[in-house]
């Protein structure tokens, strides 16, 4: 069978990333230009600045990616691109680049949902094993998705308000950690103890999550302590927050494993890089005697290798779009 080389393009937030992946599983080359240092000054991503940097970076990233792979556009089978969800201005840059390449080189244009990309990051490690449960934990999403076969997504539940990554970043900011605070909070919590009493988020038997109450509780606690002239023990608060947030994720994931016929559990999205979550999922896998998979850290946060991997399966399903394909800032995977 002829090898299929997908060129993936990801620009939904503040990373301009382009990758070439063979047959949906083998990464040939990936080049990512991150804007973290630029947005750090503002405490979060500024959409207008992000799109301007995507414009500046996209052709350079493409050239570097092809050079690293020692390939030309003639070697590429199809072009996969994140069409949504994400920041509209950012998405449009990647999408316009993909459409232009598709038009000039006469290559099929394959649309990829950003969350399908995060899920398929796991296929770069080992083939997905169905029926599976995907725990999606990112800056914009917190969802439990069941898959019976490739490109077949069924949402079991999700957050009713804030996404887990968003909550990590807000809590981190309140305790004085620089953007993006999630990884920093993860790091300092290792030196802390679970001493702060925080509410257990949405402690019911649904597959849904809720993090806004927990976030408000941390903000109120920090403000109250400040008004009393007390210093917060950052490490302890980070530790207590992680226990409450991840505890709720583990509870709902365990429930879905029990009730659905699940063979394997995969974790996807930026928060899949979290050490405490990884530890707890490993434990859950052993307790429930179920296969588990995490992407390596480099495939957890936004990257184009995951888009190219998902793009391969989307392409095999015959999902090809014409040049009228538009970006969608909000779009459901299922
Ligand atoms: O998947 P991603 O790169 O972007 C979205 O699609 O949203 O996820 C980014 C999110 C940010 O909120 C970031 O703080 C969080 O992932 N994150 C972490 C860790 N690494 C990244 N959160 C907690 N612990 C980490 N180690
Ligand atoms: Zn993402």
mmCIF file of C-alpha atoms and ligand atoms in Angstrom:
data_model
loop_
_atom_site.group_PDB
_atom_site.id
_atom_site.type_symbol
_atom_site.label_atom_id
_atom_site.label_comp_id
_atom_site.label_asym_id
_atom_site.label_seq_id
_atom_site.Cartn_x
_atom_site.Cartn_y
_atom_site.Cartn_z
ATOM 1 C CA UNK A 1 0.000 0.000 0.000
ATOM 2 C CA UNK A 2 1.239 3.452 -0.891
ATOM 3 C CA UNK A 3 2.301 5.570 2.081
ATOM 4 C CA UNK A 4 0.131 8.588 2.825
ATOM 5 C CA UNK A 5 1.890 11.771 3.905
ATOM 6 C CA UNK A 6 -0.335 14.390 5.525
ATOM 7 C CA UNK A 7 0.845 17.947 6.005
ATOM 8 C CA UNK A 8 -0.948 19.287 9.101
ATOM 9 C CA UNK A 9 -1.434 22.964 9.961
ATOM 10 C CA UNK A 10 -2.459 24.186 13.438
ATOM 11 C CA UNK A 11 -2.973 27.853 14.347
ATOM 12 C CA UNK A 12 -6.064 27.876 16.582
ATOM 13 C CA UNK A 13 -4.492 29.827 19.453
ATOM 14 C CA UNK A 14 -0.934 31.101 19.928
ATOM 15 C CA UNK A 15 1.118 28.324 18.319
ATOM 16 C CA UNK A 16 1.918 28.299 14.606
ATOM 17 C CA UNK A 17 2.658 24.650 13.971
ATOM 18 C CA UNK A 18 3.174 22.599 10.800
ATOM 19 C CA UNK A 19 3.934 18.892 10.669
ATOM 20 C CA UNK A 20 4.282 15.991 8.248
ATOM 21 C CA UNK A 21 2.985 12.621 9.477
ATOM 22 C CA UNK A 22 3.122 9.304 7.598
ATOM 23 C CA UNK A 23 0.070 7.014 7.680
ATOM 24 C CA UNK A 24 -1.478 8.750 10.697
ATOM 25 C CA UNK A 25 1.097 7.447 13.150
ATOM 26 C CA UNK A 26 4.652 8.293 12.192
ATOM 27 C CA UNK A 27 5.881 11.845 12.720
ATOM 28 C CA UNK A 28 8.365 12.879 10.026
ATOM 29 C CA UNK A 29 8.910 16.486 11.078
ATOM 30 C CA UNK A 30 7.170 19.159 13.138
ATOM 31 C CA UNK A 31 8.026 22.822 13.497
ATOM 32 C CA UNK A 32 6.194 24.951 16.075
ATOM 33 C CA UNK A 33 6.592 28.644 16.709
ATOM 34 C CA UNK A 34 5.215 29.535 20.130
ATOM 35 C CA UNK A 35 4.106 33.032 21.134
ATOM 36 C CA UNK A 36 4.076 32.410 24.896
ATOM 37 C CA UNK A 37 6.778 35.006 25.598
ATOM 38 C CA UNK A 38 4.845 37.668 23.671
ATOM 39 C CA UNK A 39 1.509 37.085 25.448
ATOM 40 C CA UNK A 40 3.094 36.646 28.896
ATOM 41 C CA UNK A 41 3.293 40.447 29.207
ATOM 42 C CA UNK A 42 -0.517 40.649 28.979
ATOM 43 C CA UNK A 43 -1.279 37.712 31.284
ATOM 44 C CA UNK A 44 -3.069 35.801 28.500
ATOM 45 C CA UNK A 45 -3.402 35.452 24.731
ATOM 46 C CA UNK A 46 -4.328 38.691 22.929
ATOM 47 C CA UNK A 47 -6.222 37.490 19.814
ATOM 48 C CA UNK A 48 -5.234 40.366 17.507
ATOM 49 C CA UNK A 49 -1.543 40.030 18.358
ATOM 50 C CA UNK A 50 -1.748 36.243 17.944
ATOM 51 C CA UNK A 51 -3.120 36.463 14.388
ATOM 52 C CA UNK A 52 -0.496 39.010 13.369
ATOM 53 C CA UNK A 53 2.255 36.678 14.539
ATOM 54 C CA UNK A 54 0.689 33.721 12.731
ATOM 55 C CA UNK A 55 0.892 35.763 9.505
ATOM 56 C CA UNK A 56 4.567 36.508 10.128
ATOM 57 C CA UNK A 57 5.432 32.914 11.038
ATOM 58 C CA UNK A 58 3.407 30.614 8.822
ATOM 59 C CA UNK A 59 5.588 30.567 5.669
ATOM 60 C CA UNK A 60 8.809 30.318 7.704
ATOM 61 C CA UNK A 61 7.408 27.393 9.712
ATOM 62 C CA UNK A 62 6.291 25.652 6.472
ATOM 63 C CA UNK A 63 9.705 26.038 4.835
ATOM 64 C CA UNK A 64 11.481 24.748 7.945
ATOM 65 C CA UNK A 65 9.138 21.781 8.263
ATOM 66 C CA UNK A 66 9.672 20.672 4.641
ATOM 67 C CA UNK A 67 13.433 21.220 4.956
ATOM 68 C CA UNK A 68 13.617 19.182 8.166
ATOM 69 C CA UNK A 69 11.693 16.351 6.471
ATOM 70 C CA UNK A 70 13.828 16.650 3.345
ATOM 71 C CA UNK A 71 10.607 16.707 1.326
ATOM 72 C CA UNK A 72 8.828 19.005 -1.118
ATOM 73 C CA UNK A 73 5.112 19.695 -1.524
ATOM 74 C CA UNK A 74 5.124 17.090 -4.330
ATOM 75 C CA UNK A 75 5.682 14.372 -1.698
ATOM 76 C CA UNK A 76 2.572 15.401 0.252
ATOM 77 C CA UNK A 77 -0.675 13.449 -0.244
ATOM 78 C CA UNK A 78 -3.120 15.880 1.411
ATOM 79 C CA UNK A 79 -3.266 18.979 3.607
ATOM 80 C CA UNK A 80 -5.065 18.797 6.947
ATOM 81 C CA UNK A 81 -5.949 21.959 8.813
ATOM 82 C CA UNK A 82 -7.611 22.953 12.078
ATOM 83 C CA UNK A 83 -10.773 24.784 10.970
ATOM 84 C CA UNK A 84 -12.064 25.229 14.561
ATOM 85 C CA UNK A 85 -12.736 25.755 17.370
ATOM 86 C CA UNK A 86 -10.350 28.507 18.432
ATOM 87 C CA UNK A 87 -9.591 32.189 17.980
ATOM 88 C CA UNK A 88 -11.181 33.178 14.690
ATOM 89 C CA UNK A 89 -8.355 35.440 13.503
ATOM 90 C CA UNK A 90 -5.739 32.791 14.330
ATOM 91 C CA UNK A 91 -7.712 29.986 12.679
ATOM 92 C CA UNK A 92 -8.134 32.027 9.498
ATOM 93 C CA UNK A 93 -4.368 32.341 8.989
ATOM 94 C CA UNK A 94 -3.720 28.588 9.130
ATOM 95 C CA UNK A 95 -6.798 27.909 7.041
ATOM 96 C CA UNK A 96 -5.808 30.442 4.376
ATOM 97 C CA UNK A 97 -2.312 28.921 4.221
ATOM 98 C CA UNK A 98 -3.840 25.425 3.833
ATOM 99 C CA UNK A 99 -6.271 26.554 1.116
ATOM 100 C CA UNK A 100 -3.492 28.313 -0.783
ATOM 101 C CA UNK A 101 -1.276 25.209 -0.704
ATOM 102 C CA UNK A 102 -4.212 23.003 -1.674
ATOM 103 C CA UNK A 103 -4.988 25.261 -4.655
ATOM 104 C CA UNK A 104 -1.410 25.748 -5.882
ATOM 105 C CA UNK A 105 -0.280 22.119 -5.518
ATOM 106 C CA UNK A 106 -3.653 20.541 -6.281
ATOM 107 C CA UNK A 107 -3.800 18.564 -3.011
ATOM 108 C CA UNK A 108 -6.968 17.514 -1.144
ATOM 109 C CA UNK A 109 -7.946 19.840 1.722
ATOM 110 C CA UNK A 110 -8.919 17.912 4.872
ATOM 111 C CA UNK A 111 -10.754 19.700 7.730
ATOM 112 C CA UNK A 112 -9.810 18.695 11.282
ATOM 113 C CA UNK A 113 -11.621 19.606 14.492
ATOM 114 C CA UNK A 114 -9.052 20.741 17.076
ATOM 115 C CA UNK A 115 -10.284 18.250 19.684
ATOM 116 C CA UNK A 116 -10.113 15.342 17.206
ATOM 117 C CA UNK A 117 -6.482 16.406 16.832
ATOM 118 C CA UNK A 118 -5.846 16.245 20.593
ATOM 119 C CA UNK A 119 -7.421 12.767 20.714
ATOM 120 C CA UNK A 120 -5.368 11.500 17.739
ATOM 121 C CA UNK A 121 -2.127 12.705 19.378
ATOM 122 C CA UNK A 122 -2.396 9.324 21.111
ATOM 123 C CA UNK A 123 -2.213 7.513 17.770
ATOM 124 C CA UNK A 124 1.325 8.888 17.381
ATOM 125 C CA UNK A 125 2.291 6.699 20.358
ATOM 126 C CA UNK A 126 0.322 3.504 19.731
ATOM 127 C CA UNK A 127 -2.746 2.597 17.656
ATOM 128 C CA UNK A 128 -6.055 3.528 19.278
ATOM 129 C CA UNK A 129 -7.758 0.502 20.827
ATOM 130 C CA UNK A 130 -11.581 0.547 20.578
ATOM 131 C CA UNK A 131 -14.008 0.925 22.279
ATOM 132 C CA UNK A 132 -12.142 3.699 24.052
ATOM 133 C CA UNK A 133 -12.843 6.544 26.406
ATOM 134 C CA UNK A 134 -11.083 9.826 25.643
ATOM 135 C CA UNK A 135 -10.658 12.230 28.539
ATOM 136 C CA UNK A 136 -10.149 15.618 26.883
ATOM 137 C CA UNK A 137 -8.621 18.189 29.223
ATOM 138 C CA UNK A 138 -7.425 21.397 27.603
ATOM 139 C CA UNK A 139 -7.557 25.177 27.914
ATOM 140 C CA UNK A 140 -10.965 25.268 26.232
ATOM 141 C CA UNK A 141 -12.439 21.781 26.796
ATOM 142 C CA UNK A 142 -13.153 19.199 29.481
ATOM 143 C CA UNK A 143 -15.023 16.269 27.979
ATOM 144 C CA UNK A 144 -15.505 12.535 28.142
ATOM 145 C CA UNK A 145 -15.842 11.111 24.637
ATOM 146 C CA UNK A 146 -16.497 7.515 23.657
ATOM 147 C CA UNK A 147 -15.169 6.084 20.385
ATOM 148 C CA UNK A 148 -16.258 2.697 18.983
ATOM 149 C CA UNK A 149 -14.160 3.099 15.831
ATOM 150 C CA UNK A 150 -12.022 5.639 13.992
ATOM 151 C CA UNK A 151 -13.546 9.081 13.611
ATOM 152 C CA UNK A 152 -16.660 8.099 15.503
ATOM 153 C CA UNK A 153 -17.127 10.424 18.498
ATOM 154 C CA UNK A 154 -19.897 10.274 21.111
ATOM 155 C CA UNK A 155 -19.885 12.840 23.909
ATOM 156 C CA UNK A 156 -20.766 11.301 27.271
ATOM 157 C CA UNK A 157 -20.376 14.496 29.268
ATOM 158 C CA UNK A 158 -18.487 17.733 29.613
ATOM 159 C CA UNK A 159 -17.996 20.870 31.632
ATOM 160 C CA UNK A 160 -21.046 22.973 32.390
ATOM 161 C CA UNK A 161 -18.961 26.135 32.765
ATOM 162 C CA UNK A 162 -15.152 26.635 32.787
ATOM 163 C CA UNK A 163 -12.697 24.258 31.145
ATOM 164 C CA UNK A 164 -10.128 22.693 33.445
ATOM 165 C CA UNK A 165 -7.125 24.430 31.785
ATOM 166 C CA UNK A 166 -8.848 27.800 31.992
ATOM 167 C CA UNK A 167 -9.487 27.162 35.695
ATOM 168 C CA UNK A 168 -5.822 26.187 36.260
ATOM 169 C CA UNK A 169 -4.649 29.395 34.577
ATOM 170 C CA UNK A 170 -7.040 31.637 36.584
ATOM 171 C CA UNK A 171 -6.172 30.011 39.908
ATOM 172 C CA UNK A 172 -2.477 30.261 39.046
ATOM 173 C CA UNK A 173 -2.862 33.975 38.351
ATOM 174 C CA UNK A 174 -4.609 34.534 41.682
ATOM 175 C CA UNK A 175 -1.725 32.924 43.535
ATOM 176 C CA UNK A 176 0.768 35.032 41.601
ATOM 177 C CA UNK A 177 2.101 32.669 38.942
ATOM 178 C CA UNK A 178 2.955 33.929 35.455
ATOM 179 C CA UNK A 179 0.923 32.977 32.329
ATOM 180 C CA UNK A 180 0.456 30.167 31.377
ATOM 181 C CA UNK A 181 0.110 29.247 35.018
ATOM 182 C CA UNK A 182 -1.120 25.627 34.692
ATOM 183 C CA UNK A 183 2.333 24.011 34.427
ATOM 184 C CA UNK A 184 3.771 26.295 37.148
ATOM 185 C CA UNK A 185 0.924 25.462 39.538
ATOM 186 C CA UNK A 186 1.527 21.767 38.830
ATOM 187 C CA UNK A 187 5.214 22.209 39.698
ATOM 188 C CA UNK A 188 4.839 24.100 43.002
ATOM 189 C CA UNK A 189 2.032 21.844 44.257
ATOM 190 C CA UNK A 190 4.617 19.065 44.674
ATOM 191 C CA UNK A 191 6.129 21.016 47.572
ATOM 192 C CA UNK A 192 2.734 21.649 49.184
ATOM 193 C CA UNK A 193 0.264 19.843 51.439
ATOM 194 C CA UNK A 194 -3.491 19.547 51.064
ATOM 195 C CA UNK A 195 -4.342 21.920 53.924
ATOM 196 C CA UNK A 196 -6.982 24.253 52.423
ATOM 197 C CA UNK A 197 -10.607 23.155 52.495
ATOM 198 C CA UNK A 198 -12.114 23.598 49.026
ATOM 199 C CA UNK A 199 -15.488 22.487 47.603
ATOM 200 C CA UNK A 200 -15.702 19.221 45.654
ATOM 201 C CA UNK A 201 -16.856 20.204 42.140
ATOM 202 C CA UNK A 202 -20.196 18.768 40.894
ATOM 203 C CA UNK A 203 -20.171 15.784 43.201
ATOM 204 C CA UNK A 204 -22.957 13.830 41.464
ATOM 205 C CA UNK A 205 -23.321 10.731 39.279
ATOM 206 C CA UNK A 206 -23.423 12.491 35.900
ATOM 207 C CA UNK A 207 -20.518 12.543 33.449
ATOM 208 C CA UNK A 208 -20.414 16.334 33.653
ATOM 209 C CA UNK A 209 -17.920 18.668 35.277
ATOM 210 C CA UNK A 210 -18.065 22.137 36.800
ATOM 211 C CA UNK A 211 -15.049 24.191 37.778
ATOM 212 C CA UNK A 212 -16.370 27.736 38.210
ATOM 213 C CA UNK A 213 -17.371 27.158 41.862
ATOM 214 C CA UNK A 214 -13.942 25.789 42.704
ATOM 215 C CA UNK A 215 -12.282 28.697 40.898
ATOM 216 C CA UNK A 216 -14.414 31.262 42.811
ATOM 217 C CA UNK A 217 -13.677 29.491 46.100
ATOM 218 C CA UNK A 218 -9.917 29.851 45.512
ATOM 219 C CA UNK A 219 -10.278 33.516 44.472
ATOM 220 C CA UNK A 220 -12.396 34.305 47.568
ATOM 221 C CA UNK A 221 -10.026 32.464 49.855
ATOM 222 C CA UNK A 222 -7.030 34.376 48.466
ATOM 223 C CA UNK A 223 -8.818 37.738 48.808
ATOM 224 C CA UNK A 224 -10.010 37.010 52.359
ATOM 225 C CA UNK A 225 -6.525 36.043 53.456
ATOM 226 C CA UNK A 226 -5.123 39.189 51.853
ATOM 227 C CA UNK A 227 -7.675 41.397 53.643
ATOM 228 C CA UNK A 228 -6.776 39.786 56.949
ATOM 229 C CA UNK A 229 -3.131 40.474 56.226
ATOM 230 C CA UNK A 230 -2.314 36.759 56.074
ATOM 231 C CA UNK A 231 0.007 35.324 53.471
ATOM 232 C CA UNK A 232 -1.294 32.422 51.391
ATOM 233 C CA UNK A 233 0.824 29.304 51.398
ATOM 234 C CA UNK A 234 0.992 29.079 47.608
ATOM 235 C CA UNK A 235 2.303 25.526 47.487
ATOM 236 C CA UNK A 236 -0.419 24.279 49.837
ATOM 237 C CA UNK A 237 -3.202 26.095 47.984
ATOM 238 C CA UNK A 238 -1.905 24.696 44.667
ATOM 239 C CA UNK A 239 -1.874 21.210 46.180
ATOM 240 C CA UNK A 240 -5.411 21.519 47.613
ATOM 241 C CA UNK A 241 -6.705 22.903 44.308
ATOM 242 C CA UNK A 242 -5.163 20.056 42.315
ATOM 243 C CA UNK A 243 -6.642 17.459 44.694
ATOM 244 C CA UNK A 244 -10.149 18.929 44.286
ATOM 245 C CA UNK A 245 -10.012 19.500 40.508
ATOM 246 C CA UNK A 246 -8.302 16.264 39.474
ATOM 247 C CA UNK A 247 -10.280 14.311 42.088
ATOM 248 C CA UNK A 248 -13.474 15.299 40.304
ATOM 249 C CA UNK A 249 -12.051 14.351 36.897
ATOM 250 C CA UNK A 250 -10.982 10.927 38.170
ATOM 251 C CA UNK A 251 -14.386 10.291 39.774
ATOM 252 C CA UNK A 252 -16.312 10.989 36.551
ATOM 253 C CA UNK A 253 -13.826 9.066 34.408
ATOM 254 C CA UNK A 254 -14.111 6.044 36.699
ATOM 255 C CA UNK A 255 -17.904 6.244 36.456
ATOM 256 C CA UNK A 256 -17.777 6.195 32.643
ATOM 257 C CA UNK A 257 -15.371 3.233 32.663
ATOM 258 C CA UNK A 258 -17.767 1.320 34.927
ATOM 259 C CA UNK A 259 -20.917 2.077 32.932
ATOM 260 C CA UNK A 260 -19.670 1.958 29.346
ATOM 261 C CA UNK A 261 -17.993 -0.976 27.672
ATOM 262 C CA UNK A 262 -14.483 0.525 27.588
ATOM 263 C CA UNK A 263 -11.248 -1.232 26.577
ATOM 264 C CA UNK A 264 -8.844 1.624 26.899
ATOM 265 C CA UNK A 265 -8.608 5.144 28.305
ATOM 266 C CA UNK A 266 -6.712 7.864 26.490
ATOM 267 C CA UNK A 267 -5.983 11.351 27.803
ATOM 268 C CA UNK A 268 -5.804 14.344 25.488
ATOM 269 C CA UNK A 269 -5.172 18.117 25.605
ATOM 270 C CA UNK A 270 -2.763 20.480 27.328
ATOM 271 C CA UNK A 271 -3.692 19.439 30.882
ATOM 272 C CA UNK A 272 -2.712 15.838 29.979
ATOM 273 C CA UNK A 273 0.812 17.148 30.695
ATOM 274 C CA UNK A 274 -0.135 17.579 34.373
ATOM 275 C CA UNK A 275 1.942 15.349 36.648
ATOM 276 C CA UNK A 276 -0.679 14.838 39.330
ATOM 277 C CA UNK A 277 -3.318 13.922 36.707
ATOM 278 C CA UNK A 278 -0.890 11.452 35.104
ATOM 279 C CA UNK A 279 -0.225 9.809 38.492
ATOM 280 C CA UNK A 280 -3.929 9.547 39.276
ATOM 281 C CA UNK A 281 -4.796 8.159 35.818
ATOM 282 C CA UNK A 282 -2.019 5.533 36.120
ATOM 283 C CA UNK A 283 -3.560 4.514 39.452
ATOM 284 C CA UNK A 284 -7.049 4.442 37.938
ATOM 285 C CA UNK A 285 -5.798 2.246 35.084
ATOM 286 C CA UNK A 286 -4.361 -0.257 37.543
ATOM 287 C CA UNK A 287 -7.433 -0.264 39.792
ATOM 288 C CA UNK A 288 -9.847 -0.691 36.878
ATOM 289 C CA UNK A 289 -7.506 -3.046 34.992
ATOM 290 C CA UNK A 290 -7.768 -1.003 31.844
ATOM 291 C CA UNK A 291 -5.185 0.050 29.227
ATOM 292 C CA UNK A 292 -4.241 3.726 29.469
ATOM 293 C CA UNK A 293 -2.413 6.071 27.117
ATOM 294 C CA UNK A 294 -1.024 9.593 27.351
ATOM 295 C CA UNK A 295 0.613 11.522 24.575
ATOM 296 C CA UNK A 296 4.239 12.482 25.310
ATOM 297 C CA UNK A 297 4.401 16.057 26.670
ATOM 298 C CA UNK A 298 5.310 17.501 23.246
ATOM 299 C CA UNK A 299 2.003 16.193 21.797
ATOM 300 C CA UNK A 300 -0.146 17.328 24.785
ATOM 301 C CA UNK A 301 -0.239 21.062 24.099
ATOM 302 C CA UNK A 302 -1.171 22.442 20.682
ATOM 303 C CA UNK A 303 0.878 21.011 17.811
ATOM 304 C CA UNK A 304 0.334 20.130 14.160
ATOM 305 C CA UNK A 305 1.472 16.484 14.405
ATOM 306 C CA UNK A 306 -1.845 15.676 16.105
ATOM 307 C CA UNK A 307 -3.734 17.514 13.338
ATOM 308 C CA UNK A 308 -1.890 15.555 10.646
ATOM 309 C CA UNK A 309 -2.552 12.268 12.527
ATOM 310 C CA UNK A 310 -6.291 13.014 12.788
ATOM 311 C CA UNK A 311 -6.206 14.317 9.211
ATOM 312 C CA UNK A 312 -5.075 10.909 7.957
ATOM 313 C CA UNK A 313 -8.186 9.213 9.368
ATOM 314 C CA UNK A 314 -10.420 12.073 8.242
ATOM 315 C CA UNK A 315 -8.909 11.755 4.724
ATOM 316 C CA UNK A 316 -9.463 7.971 4.722
ATOM 317 C CA UNK A 317 -13.131 8.632 5.569
ATOM 318 C CA UNK A 318 -13.319 10.838 2.487
ATOM 319 C CA UNK A 319 -13.778 14.133 4.322
ATOM 320 C CA UNK A 320 -12.417 16.511 1.757
ATOM 321 C CA UNK A 321 -13.472 20.143 1.510
ATOM 322 C CA UNK A 322 -13.286 22.718 -1.242
ATOM 323 C CA UNK A 323 -11.910 26.230 -0.981
ATOM 324 C CA UNK A 324 -15.187 27.461 0.568
ATOM 325 C CA UNK A 325 -14.202 25.801 3.866
ATOM 326 C CA UNK A 326 -14.532 28.425 6.599
ATOM 327 C CA UNK A 327 -13.082 28.755 10.091
ATOM 328 C CA UNK A 328 -15.430 28.265 13.052
ATOM 329 C CA UNK A 329 -14.591 29.752 16.420
ATOM 330 C CA UNK A 330 -17.205 27.516 18.074
ATOM 331 C CA UNK A 331 -17.880 24.078 16.737
ATOM 332 C CA UNK A 332 -18.886 20.854 18.458
ATOM 333 C CA UNK A 333 -16.941 17.670 17.728
ATOM 334 C CA UNK A 334 -20.076 15.626 18.411
HETATM 335 O O1 LIG B 1 -4.577 21.923 24.638
HETATM 336 P P1 LIG B 1 -3.955 23.224 24.909
HETATM 337 O O2 LIG B 1 -2.530 23.455 24.479
HETATM 338 O O3 LIG B 1 -4.778 24.388 24.299
HETATM 339 C C1 LIG B 1 -6.158 24.302 24.099
HETATM 340 O O4 LIG B 1 -6.579 23.628 23.144
HETATM 341 O O5 LIG B 1 -6.864 24.877 24.957
HETATM 342 O O6 LIG B 1 -4.072 23.451 26.479
HETATM 343 C C2 LIG B 1 -3.555 24.573 27.110
HETATM 344 C C3 LIG B 1 -3.899 24.495 28.578
HETATM 345 C C4 LIG B 1 -3.552 25.760 29.332
HETATM 346 O O7 LIG B 1 -4.661 26.121 30.107
HETATM 347 C C5 LIG B 1 -2.372 25.319 30.212
HETATM 348 O O8 LIG B 1 -2.271 26.028 31.421
HETATM 349 C C6 LIG B 1 -2.728 23.866 30.460
HETATM 350 O O9 LIG B 1 -3.188 23.421 29.205
HETATM 351 N N1 LIG B 1 -1.570 23.085 30.896
HETATM 352 C C7 LIG B 1 -1.472 22.550 32.130
HETATM 353 C C8 LIG B 1 -0.213 21.899 32.197
HETATM 354 N N2 LIG B 1 0.401 22.064 30.987
HETATM 355 C C9 LIG B 1 -0.447 22.784 30.204
HETATM 356 N N3 LIG B 1 -2.331 22.558 33.165
HETATM 357 C C10 LIG B 1 -1.962 21.928 34.273
HETATM 358 N N4 LIG B 1 -0.785 21.288 34.418
HETATM 359 C C11 LIG B 1 0.115 21.255 33.413
HETATM 360 N N5 LIG B 1 1.283 20.622 33.574
HETATM 361 ZN ZN1 LIG B 2 -5.556 22.522 22.140
#
